[in-house]
PDB file of C-alpha atoms in Angstrom:
ATOM      1  CA  MET A   1      82.496 114.552 102.893  1.00 89.00           C
ATOM      2  CA  SER A   2      84.660 117.231 101.294  1.00 92.00           C
ATOM      3  CA  MET A   3      85.415 117.367  97.583  1.00 95.00           C
ATOM      4  CA  VAL A   4      88.917 116.705  96.249  1.00 93.00           C
ATOM      5  CA  SER A   5      90.279 118.669  93.325  1.00 95.00           C
ATOM      6  CA  ILE A   6      91.817 116.945  90.324  1.00 95.00           C
ATOM      7  CA  GLU A   7      95.126 118.521  91.406  1.00 95.00           C
ATOM      8  CA  ASP A   8      94.835 116.834  94.820  1.00 94.00           C
ATOM      9  CA  PHE A   9      94.010 113.498  93.198  1.00 93.00           C
ATOM     10  CA  SER A  10      96.904 113.809  90.736  1.00 94.00           C
ATOM     11  CA  ARG A  11      99.357 113.989  93.659  1.00 95.00           C
ATOM     12  CA  LEU A  12      98.501 110.390  94.627  1.00 97.00           C
ATOM     13  CA  ASP A  13     100.918 107.851  93.175  1.00 97.00           C
ATOM     14  CA  LEU A  14      98.666 104.815  92.720  1.00 98.00           C
ATOM     15  CA  ARG A  15     100.281 101.801  91.088  1.00 98.00           C
ATOM     16  CA  ILE A  16      99.935  98.083  90.656  1.00 98.00           C
ATOM     17  CA  GLY A  17     102.185  96.219  93.065  1.00 98.00           C
ATOM     18  CA  TYR A  18     103.221  92.577  92.825  1.00 98.00           C
ATOM     19  CA  VAL A  19     103.546  90.801  96.181  1.00 98.00           C
ATOM     20  CA  ILE A  20     106.875  88.969  96.122  1.00 98.00           C
ATOM     21  CA  ASP A  21     106.751  87.743  99.690  1.00 98.00           C
ATOM     22  CA  ALA A  22     104.541  87.942 102.776  1.00 98.00           C
ATOM     23  CA  GLU A  23     105.017  86.932 106.383  1.00 98.00           C
ATOM     24  CA  ARG A  24     103.450  87.219 109.790  1.00 97.00           C
ATOM     25  CA  ILE A  25     104.832  89.764 112.220  1.00 97.00           C
ATOM     26  CA  PRO A  26     105.679  87.966 115.474  1.00 95.00           C
ATOM     27  CA  GLY A  27     103.065  88.646 118.127  1.00 95.00           C
ATOM     28  CA  ARG A  28     100.641  90.284 115.681  1.00 95.00           C
ATOM     29  CA  SER A  29      97.615  88.485 114.258  1.00 94.00           C
ATOM     30  CA  LYS A  30      95.849  91.312 112.422  1.00 96.00           C
ATOM     31  CA  VAL A  31      98.647  92.493 110.104  1.00 97.00           C
ATOM     32  CA  VAL A  32     100.928  90.934 107.511  1.00 98.00           C
ATOM     33  CA  LYS A  33     104.291  92.246 106.285  1.00 98.00           C
ATOM     34  CA  LEU A  34     104.452  92.332 102.475  1.00 98.00           C
ATOM     35  CA  LYS A  35     107.420  92.753 100.124  1.00 98.00           C
ATOM     36  CA  VAL A  36     105.931  94.464  97.078  1.00 98.00           C
ATOM     37  CA  ASP A  37     107.460  95.173  93.664  1.00 98.00           C
ATOM     38  CA  VAL A  38     106.126  98.644  92.789  1.00 98.00           C
ATOM     39  CA  GLY A  39     107.978  98.866  89.461  1.00 97.00           C
ATOM     40  CA  GLY A  40     111.309 100.169  88.273  1.00 96.00           C
ATOM     41  CA  GLY A  41     113.169  97.590  90.334  1.00 95.00           C
ATOM     42  CA  GLU A  42     111.875  99.086  93.580  1.00 97.00           C
ATOM     43  CA  ILE A  43     110.753  96.725  96.342  1.00 98.00           C
ATOM     44  CA  ARG A  44     108.750  98.191  99.227  1.00 98.00           C
ATOM     45  CA  THR A  45     107.805  96.826 102.620  1.00 98.00           C
ATOM     46  CA  ILE A  46     104.102  97.398 103.232  1.00 98.00           C
ATOM     47  CA  VAL A  47     102.220  96.340 106.347  1.00 98.00           C
ATOM     48  CA  ALA A  48      98.683  95.280 105.432  1.00 97.00           C
ATOM     49  CA  GLY A  49      95.723  94.629 107.677  1.00 95.00           C
ATOM     50  CA  GLY A  50      93.438  91.642 107.455  1.00 95.00           C
ATOM     51  CA  GLY A  51      95.857  89.129 108.939  1.00 96.00           C
ATOM     52  CA  GLU A  52      92.977  87.538 110.810  1.00 96.00           C
ATOM     53  CA  TYR A  53      91.295  86.765 107.463  1.00 97.00           C
ATOM     54  CA  TYR A  54      94.214  86.148 105.090  1.00 97.00           C
ATOM     55  CA  THR A  55      97.340  84.034 105.441  1.00 97.00           C
ATOM     56  CA  PRO A  56     100.689  85.292 104.152  1.00 97.00           C
ATOM     57  CA  GLU A  57     100.493  82.623 101.433  1.00 98.00           C
ATOM     58  CA  TRP A  58      97.267  84.183 100.138  1.00 97.00           C
ATOM     59  CA  PHE A  59      99.109  87.447  99.382  1.00 98.00           C
ATOM     60  CA  LYS A  60     102.112  85.900  97.600  1.00 98.00           C
ATOM     61  CA  GLY A  61     101.957  86.358  93.842  1.00 97.00           C
ATOM     62  CA  ARG A  62      98.984  88.753  93.952  1.00 97.00           C
ATOM     63  CA  LEU A  63      98.674  92.046  92.117  1.00 98.00           C
ATOM     64  CA  LEU A  64      97.361  94.763  94.453  1.00 98.00           C
ATOM     65  CA  VAL A  65      96.497  98.427  94.059  1.00 98.00           C
ATOM     66  CA  VAL A  66      99.068 100.328  96.125  1.00 98.00           C
ATOM     67  CA  LEU A  67      99.427 103.949  97.216  1.00 98.00           C
ATOM     68  CA  VAL A  68     103.169 104.469  96.857  1.00 98.00           C
ATOM     69  CA  ASN A  69     103.736 108.068  97.971  1.00 98.00           C
ATOM     70  CA  LEU A  70     102.143 107.757 101.397  1.00 97.00           C
ATOM     71  CA  GLU A  71     104.368 109.001 104.211  1.00 97.00           C
ATOM     72  CA  PRO A  72     106.169 106.024 105.814  1.00 98.00           C
ATOM     73  CA  LYS A  73     104.723 104.882 109.134  1.00 97.00           C
ATOM     74  CA  LYS A  74     105.858 102.377 111.716  1.00 97.00           C
ATOM     75  CA  ILE A  75     103.201  99.686 112.185  1.00 96.00           C
ATOM     76  CA  ALA A  76     103.747  96.774 114.561  1.00 95.00           C
ATOM     77  CA  GLY A  77     107.431  97.757 114.740  1.00 96.00           C
ATOM     78  CA  VAL A  78     107.879  97.641 110.940  1.00 97.00           C
ATOM     79  CA  GLU A  79     108.286 100.711 108.721  1.00 98.00           C
ATOM     80  CA  SER A  80     105.516 100.556 106.117  1.00 98.00           C
ATOM     81  CA  LYS A  81     106.326 102.459 102.911  1.00 98.00           C
ATOM     82  CA  GLY A  82     102.958 102.492 101.183  1.00 98.00           C
ATOM     83  CA  MET A  83      99.430 101.188 101.511  1.00 98.00           C
ATOM     84  CA  ALA A  84      97.643  98.338  99.797  1.00 98.00           C
ATOM     85  CA  LEU A  85      94.078  99.461  99.098  1.00 98.00           C
ATOM     86  CA  ALA A  86      90.981  97.480  99.995  1.00 98.00           C
ATOM     87  CA  ALA A  87      87.231  97.829 100.184  1.00 98.00           C
ATOM     88  CA  MET A  88      85.789  97.015 103.607  1.00 96.00           C
ATOM     89  CA  THR A  89      82.851  94.617 103.806  1.00 96.00           C
ATOM     90  CA  ASP A  90      81.568  93.746 107.272  1.00 95.00           C
ATOM     91  CA  GLY A  91      84.963  94.704 108.704  1.00 92.00           C
ATOM     92  CA  LYS A  92      86.884  92.443 106.307  1.00 96.00           C
ATOM     93  CA  PRO A  93      89.235  93.951 103.705  1.00 97.00           C
ATOM     94  CA  ILE A  94      88.647  92.900 100.107  1.00 97.00           C
ATOM     95  CA  TRP A  95      91.897  93.748  98.347  1.00 98.00           C
ATOM     96  CA  LEU A  96      91.725  95.839  95.174  1.00 98.00           C
ATOM     97  CA  THR A  97      93.347  94.173  92.172  1.00 96.00           C
ATOM     98  CA  THR A  98      93.021  93.927  88.387  1.00 96.00           C
ATOM     99  CA  PHE A  99      90.957  91.679  86.123  1.00 94.00           C
ATOM    100  CA  GLU A 100      93.900  91.162  83.777  1.00 95.00           C
ATOM    101  CA  PRO A 101      97.624  90.820  84.498  1.00 93.00           C
ATOM    102  CA  VAL A 102      99.554  94.088  84.284  1.00 96.00           C
ATOM    103  CA  PRO A 103     103.220  94.820  84.978  1.00 98.00           C
ATOM    104  CA  PRO A 104     104.192  95.910  88.505  1.00 98.00           C
ATOM    105  CA  GLY A 105     104.505  99.675  88.663  1.00 98.00           C
ATOM    106  CA  SER A 106     101.714 100.321  86.165  1.00 98.00           C
ATOM    107  CA  LYS A 107     100.165 103.691  87.032  1.00 97.00           C
ATOM    108  CA  ILE A 108      96.512 103.930  87.992  1.00 95.00           C
ATOM    109  CA  LEU A 109      94.916 106.964  86.405  1.00 90.00           C
TER     110      LEU A 109
END
């Protein structure tokens, strides 16, 4: 694995996102479309994996760690403008969150 400089790391815009809404994508069982408040009044659509383990209702109201400045990508026909971060355990995503409530858009340092 290659090392990353502090300058490289500082270019990542990691924030806390609040999931306002979540829904299935028709015909897709492994992904969920999220509407995420990433702070400053900005709402992003993010396509998250793990749809075979988590229902859309599970995501609603959750605080997730989100990479905001990831290049947009079309996933399952939906433009995803960020990435919710997770740890993988036996192929199942365990979503990264906070122990205490924090405002959407809070920077992760």
